[in-house]
Short mmCIF file of C-alpha atoms in Angstrom, two decimals:
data_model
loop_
_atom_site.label_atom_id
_atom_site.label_comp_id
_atom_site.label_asym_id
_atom_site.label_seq_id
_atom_site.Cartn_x
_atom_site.Cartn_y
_atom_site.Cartn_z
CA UNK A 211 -10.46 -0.37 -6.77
CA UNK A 212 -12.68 -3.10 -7.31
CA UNK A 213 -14.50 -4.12 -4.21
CA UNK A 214 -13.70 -7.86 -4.91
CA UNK A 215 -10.13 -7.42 -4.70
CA UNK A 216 -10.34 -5.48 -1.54
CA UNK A 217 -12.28 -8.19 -0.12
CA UNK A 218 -10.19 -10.97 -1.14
CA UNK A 219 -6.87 -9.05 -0.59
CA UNK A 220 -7.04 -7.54 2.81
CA UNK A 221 -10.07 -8.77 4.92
CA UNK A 222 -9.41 -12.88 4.11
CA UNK A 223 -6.82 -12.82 7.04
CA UNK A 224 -8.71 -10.45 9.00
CA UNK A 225 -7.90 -6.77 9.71
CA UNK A 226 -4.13 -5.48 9.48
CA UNK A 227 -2.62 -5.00 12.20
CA UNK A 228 0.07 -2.39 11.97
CA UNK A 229 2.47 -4.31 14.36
CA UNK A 230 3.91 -0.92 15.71
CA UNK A 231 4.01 0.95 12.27
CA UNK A 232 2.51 4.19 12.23
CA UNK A 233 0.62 3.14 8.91
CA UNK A 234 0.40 -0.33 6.46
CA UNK A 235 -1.04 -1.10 3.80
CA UNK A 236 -0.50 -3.73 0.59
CA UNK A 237 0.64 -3.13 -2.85
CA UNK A 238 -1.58 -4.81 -5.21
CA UNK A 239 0.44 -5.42 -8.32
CA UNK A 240 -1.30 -6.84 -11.47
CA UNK A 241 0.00 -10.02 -13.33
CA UNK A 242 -2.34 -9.46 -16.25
CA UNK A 243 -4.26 -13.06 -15.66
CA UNK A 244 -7.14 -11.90 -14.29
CA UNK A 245 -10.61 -11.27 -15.67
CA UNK A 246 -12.10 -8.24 -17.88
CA UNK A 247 -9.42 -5.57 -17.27
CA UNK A 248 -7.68 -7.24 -15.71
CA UNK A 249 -6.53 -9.51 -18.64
CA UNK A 250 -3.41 -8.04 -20.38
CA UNK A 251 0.19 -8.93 -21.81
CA UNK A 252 2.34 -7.70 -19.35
CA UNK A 253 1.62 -6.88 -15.11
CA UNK A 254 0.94 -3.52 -13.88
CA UNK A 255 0.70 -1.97 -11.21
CA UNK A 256 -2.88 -1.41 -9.70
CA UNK A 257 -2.38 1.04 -6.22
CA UNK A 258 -1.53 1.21 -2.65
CA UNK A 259 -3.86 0.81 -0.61
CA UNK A 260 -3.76 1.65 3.56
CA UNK A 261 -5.01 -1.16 5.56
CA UNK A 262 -7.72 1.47 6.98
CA UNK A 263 -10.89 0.78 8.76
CA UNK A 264 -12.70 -1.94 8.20
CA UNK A 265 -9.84 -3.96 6.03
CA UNK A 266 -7.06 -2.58 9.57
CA UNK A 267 -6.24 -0.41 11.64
CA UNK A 268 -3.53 1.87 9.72
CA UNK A 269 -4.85 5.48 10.27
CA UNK A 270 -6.01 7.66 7.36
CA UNK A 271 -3.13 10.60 6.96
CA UNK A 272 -4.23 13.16 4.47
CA UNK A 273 -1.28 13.91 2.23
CA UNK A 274 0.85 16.98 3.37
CA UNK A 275 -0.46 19.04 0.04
CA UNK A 276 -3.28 18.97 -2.00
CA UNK A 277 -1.27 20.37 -5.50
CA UNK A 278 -2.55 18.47 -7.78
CA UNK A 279 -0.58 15.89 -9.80
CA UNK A 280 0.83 16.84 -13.12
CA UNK A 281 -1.57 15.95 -16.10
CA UNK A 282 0.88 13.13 -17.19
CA UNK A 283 0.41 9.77 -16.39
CA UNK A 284 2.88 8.28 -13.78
CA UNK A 285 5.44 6.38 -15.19
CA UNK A 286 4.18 2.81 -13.53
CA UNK A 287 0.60 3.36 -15.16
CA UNK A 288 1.84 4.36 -18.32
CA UNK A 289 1.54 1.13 -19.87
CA UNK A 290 -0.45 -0.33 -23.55
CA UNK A 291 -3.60 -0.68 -22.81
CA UNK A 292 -6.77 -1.44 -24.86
CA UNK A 293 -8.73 0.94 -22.67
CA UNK A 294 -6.87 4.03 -21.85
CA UNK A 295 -9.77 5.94 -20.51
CA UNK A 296 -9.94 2.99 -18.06
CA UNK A 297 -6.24 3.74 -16.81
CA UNK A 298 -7.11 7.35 -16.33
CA UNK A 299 -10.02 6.37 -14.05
CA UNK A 300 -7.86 3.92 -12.18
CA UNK A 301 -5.16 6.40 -11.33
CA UNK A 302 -7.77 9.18 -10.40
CA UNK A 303 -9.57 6.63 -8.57
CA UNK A 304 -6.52 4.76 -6.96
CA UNK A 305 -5.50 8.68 -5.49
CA UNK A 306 -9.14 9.84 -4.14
CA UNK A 307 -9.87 6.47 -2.83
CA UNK A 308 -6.93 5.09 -1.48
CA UNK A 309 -3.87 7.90 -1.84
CA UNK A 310 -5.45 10.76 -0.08
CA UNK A 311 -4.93 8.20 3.01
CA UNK A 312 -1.29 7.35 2.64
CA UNK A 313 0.11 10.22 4.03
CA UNK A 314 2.46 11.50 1.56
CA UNK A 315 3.74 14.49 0.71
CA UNK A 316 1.27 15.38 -1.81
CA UNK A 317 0.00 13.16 -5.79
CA UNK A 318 3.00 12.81 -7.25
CA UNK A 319 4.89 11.84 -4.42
CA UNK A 320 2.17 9.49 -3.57
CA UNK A 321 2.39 7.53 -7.37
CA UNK A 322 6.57 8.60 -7.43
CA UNK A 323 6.25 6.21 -4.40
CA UNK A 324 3.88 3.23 -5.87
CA UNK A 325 6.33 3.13 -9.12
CA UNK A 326 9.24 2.61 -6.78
CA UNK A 327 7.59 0.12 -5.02
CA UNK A 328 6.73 -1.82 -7.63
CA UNK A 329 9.18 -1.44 -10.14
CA UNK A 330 11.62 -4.86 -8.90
CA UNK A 331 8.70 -7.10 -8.34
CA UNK A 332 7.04 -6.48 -11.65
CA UNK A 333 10.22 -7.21 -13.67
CA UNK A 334 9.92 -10.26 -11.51
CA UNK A 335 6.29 -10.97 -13.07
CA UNK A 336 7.46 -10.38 -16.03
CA UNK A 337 9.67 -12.83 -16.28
CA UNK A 338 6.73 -15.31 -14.53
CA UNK A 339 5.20 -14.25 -17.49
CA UNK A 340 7.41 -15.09 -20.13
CA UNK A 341 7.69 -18.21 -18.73
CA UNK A 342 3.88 -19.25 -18.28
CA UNK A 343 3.99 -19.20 -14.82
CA UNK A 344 0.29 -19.38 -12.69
CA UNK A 345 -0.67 -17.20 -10.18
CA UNK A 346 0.58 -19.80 -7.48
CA UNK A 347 4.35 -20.34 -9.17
CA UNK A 348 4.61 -16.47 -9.50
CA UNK A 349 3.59 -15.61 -6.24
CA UNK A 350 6.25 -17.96 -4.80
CA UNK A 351 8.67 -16.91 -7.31
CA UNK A 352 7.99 -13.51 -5.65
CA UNK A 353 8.36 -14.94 -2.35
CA UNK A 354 11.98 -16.69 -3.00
CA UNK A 355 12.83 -13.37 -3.79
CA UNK A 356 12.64 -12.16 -0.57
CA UNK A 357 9.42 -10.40 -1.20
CA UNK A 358 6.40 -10.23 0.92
CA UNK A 359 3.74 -11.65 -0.61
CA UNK A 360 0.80 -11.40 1.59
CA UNK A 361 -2.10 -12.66 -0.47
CA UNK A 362 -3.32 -13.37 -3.61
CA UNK A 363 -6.59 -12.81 -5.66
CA UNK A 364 -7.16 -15.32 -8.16
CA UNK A 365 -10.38 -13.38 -9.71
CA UNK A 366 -8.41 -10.43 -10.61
CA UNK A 367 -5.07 -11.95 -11.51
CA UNK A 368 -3.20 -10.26 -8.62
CA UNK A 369 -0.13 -10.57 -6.04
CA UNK A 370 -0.72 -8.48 -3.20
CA UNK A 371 2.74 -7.10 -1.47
CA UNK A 372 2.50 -5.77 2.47
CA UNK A 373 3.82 -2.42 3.30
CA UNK A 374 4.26 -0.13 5.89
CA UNK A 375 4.91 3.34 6.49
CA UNK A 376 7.79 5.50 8.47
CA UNK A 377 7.46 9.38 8.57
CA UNK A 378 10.28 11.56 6.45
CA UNK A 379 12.28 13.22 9.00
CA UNK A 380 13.79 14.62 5.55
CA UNK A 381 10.61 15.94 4.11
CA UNK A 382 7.03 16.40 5.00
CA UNK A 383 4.70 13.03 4.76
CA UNK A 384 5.65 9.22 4.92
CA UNK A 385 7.50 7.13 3.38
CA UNK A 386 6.13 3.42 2.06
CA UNK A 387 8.55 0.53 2.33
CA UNK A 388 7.76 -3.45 1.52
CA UNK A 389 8.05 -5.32 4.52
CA UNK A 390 6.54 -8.50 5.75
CA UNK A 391 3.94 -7.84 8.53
CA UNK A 392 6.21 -9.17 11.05
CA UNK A 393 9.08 -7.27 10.36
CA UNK A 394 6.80 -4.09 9.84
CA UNK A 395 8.44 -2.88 13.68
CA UNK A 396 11.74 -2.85 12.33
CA UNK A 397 11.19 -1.96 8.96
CA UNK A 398 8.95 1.49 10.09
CA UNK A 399 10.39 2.32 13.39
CA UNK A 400 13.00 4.39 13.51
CA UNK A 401 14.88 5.47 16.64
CA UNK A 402 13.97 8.98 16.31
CA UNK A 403 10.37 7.51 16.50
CA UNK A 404 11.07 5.49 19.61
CA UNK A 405 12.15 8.26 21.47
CA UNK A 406 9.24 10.20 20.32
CA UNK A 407 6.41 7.38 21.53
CA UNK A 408 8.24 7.57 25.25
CA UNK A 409 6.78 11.23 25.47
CA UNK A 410 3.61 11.37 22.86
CA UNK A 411 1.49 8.92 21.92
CA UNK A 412 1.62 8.06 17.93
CA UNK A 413 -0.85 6.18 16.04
CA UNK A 414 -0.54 1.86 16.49
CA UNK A 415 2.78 2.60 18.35
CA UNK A 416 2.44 1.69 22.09
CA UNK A 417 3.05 5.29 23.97
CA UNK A 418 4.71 5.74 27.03
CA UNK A 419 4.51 4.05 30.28
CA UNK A 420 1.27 4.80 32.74
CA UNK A 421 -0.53 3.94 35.77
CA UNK A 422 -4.08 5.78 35.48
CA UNK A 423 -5.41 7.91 32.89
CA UNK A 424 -4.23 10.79 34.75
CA UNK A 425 -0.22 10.03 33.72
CA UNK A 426 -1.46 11.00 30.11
CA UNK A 427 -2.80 14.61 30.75
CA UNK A 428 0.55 15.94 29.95
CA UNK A 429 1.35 13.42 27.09
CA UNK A 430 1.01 14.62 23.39
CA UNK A 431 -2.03 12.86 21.82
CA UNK A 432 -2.70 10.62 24.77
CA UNK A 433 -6.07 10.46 25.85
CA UNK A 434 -6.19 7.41 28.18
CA UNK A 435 -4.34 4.58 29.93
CA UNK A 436 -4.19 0.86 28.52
CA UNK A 437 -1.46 -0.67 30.59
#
């Protein structure tokens, strides 16, 4: 990921905060009206990225299993592109920079996950395309869509989407959802997670109620008190 867009996108508000999400992150989605690669006909998709230390303080989860992806591209980055070679790179590079800290279930459900992420809002930027929209009338045509846009980066064209993450009671790893950072309790807390934080304590989830640091000697993963 270009270190310009991770500068611009995540650290121009300050650090994430996870706001009671086990994980968070942003979704930086391409609208082709950037510079150098990032000039192109139609928006892409560039990666997820986990708002970990020093752009916030989502936790880095190492994905549930290391198989491999399949050879293929994933379907989101499997777009027309006057340098392919460059689109391999970005996916490897998206997955060993950013993916092996989302806590999935393993590559492909890492990228499975990105391309359902971002498969509304780019049709969205599409559109903002055909019609000639900026970067400042698609970004709030994104937002009157109900979609949280939570910065922008002019230099490399993109809209930047926040996320956060809730573990799969279902399956192994976590699953991403787009959520504005305020709602991020809601959206990535479920009740079977609430009842687990009253006897363990989980990462940016407030654990359970203490007086000294002795009440947390028999707590899973509690290691002090901060009442």
């Amino acid at each position: 990921t270009n270190s310009r867009a991770r500068q611009s996108g995540l650290s121009r508000y300050g650090a994430m905060s996870c706001g009671g999400a086990p994980m968070c992150g942003i979704l930086a989605l391409e609208t082709g009206l950037g510079e150098e690669y990032y000039k192109h006909d139609e928006p892409t998709v560039h990666g997820l990225w986990p708002a970990v230390q020093p752009w916030g303080f989502s936790p880095c989860v190492r994905p549930a299993s290391l198989t491999p992806r399949r050879p293929k591209l994933p379907e989101c980055f499997a777009f027309p592109s006057p340098s392919p070679d460059h689109v391999r790179w970005a996916v490897e590079h998206t997955w060993l920079k950013h993916g092996v800290c989302a806590g999935s279930a393993s590559e492909d459900d890492f990228f499975a996950q990105v391309c359902e992420l971002a498969a509304a809002p780019l049709q969205l930027m599409a559109e903002a395309r055909r019609l000639r929209l900026s970067m400042k009338a698609t970004a709030a045509m994104l937002r009157a869509a109900g979609l949280p846009v939570y910065n922008t980066d002019t230099y490399n064209g993109e809209v930047l989407l926040s996320a956060c993450a809730v573990r799969d009671l279902d399956g192994d790893g976590f699953l991403w959802r787009l959520a504005n950072i305020s709602a991020f309790p809601k959206a990535c807390r479920s009740k079977a997670h609430a009842a687990e934080a009253r006897d363990s304590c989980l990462p940016s989830i407030r654990g359970p109620a203490c007086a000294a640091d002795d009440d947390c000697t028999s707590r899973v993963g509690c290691a002090r008190c901060t009442a």
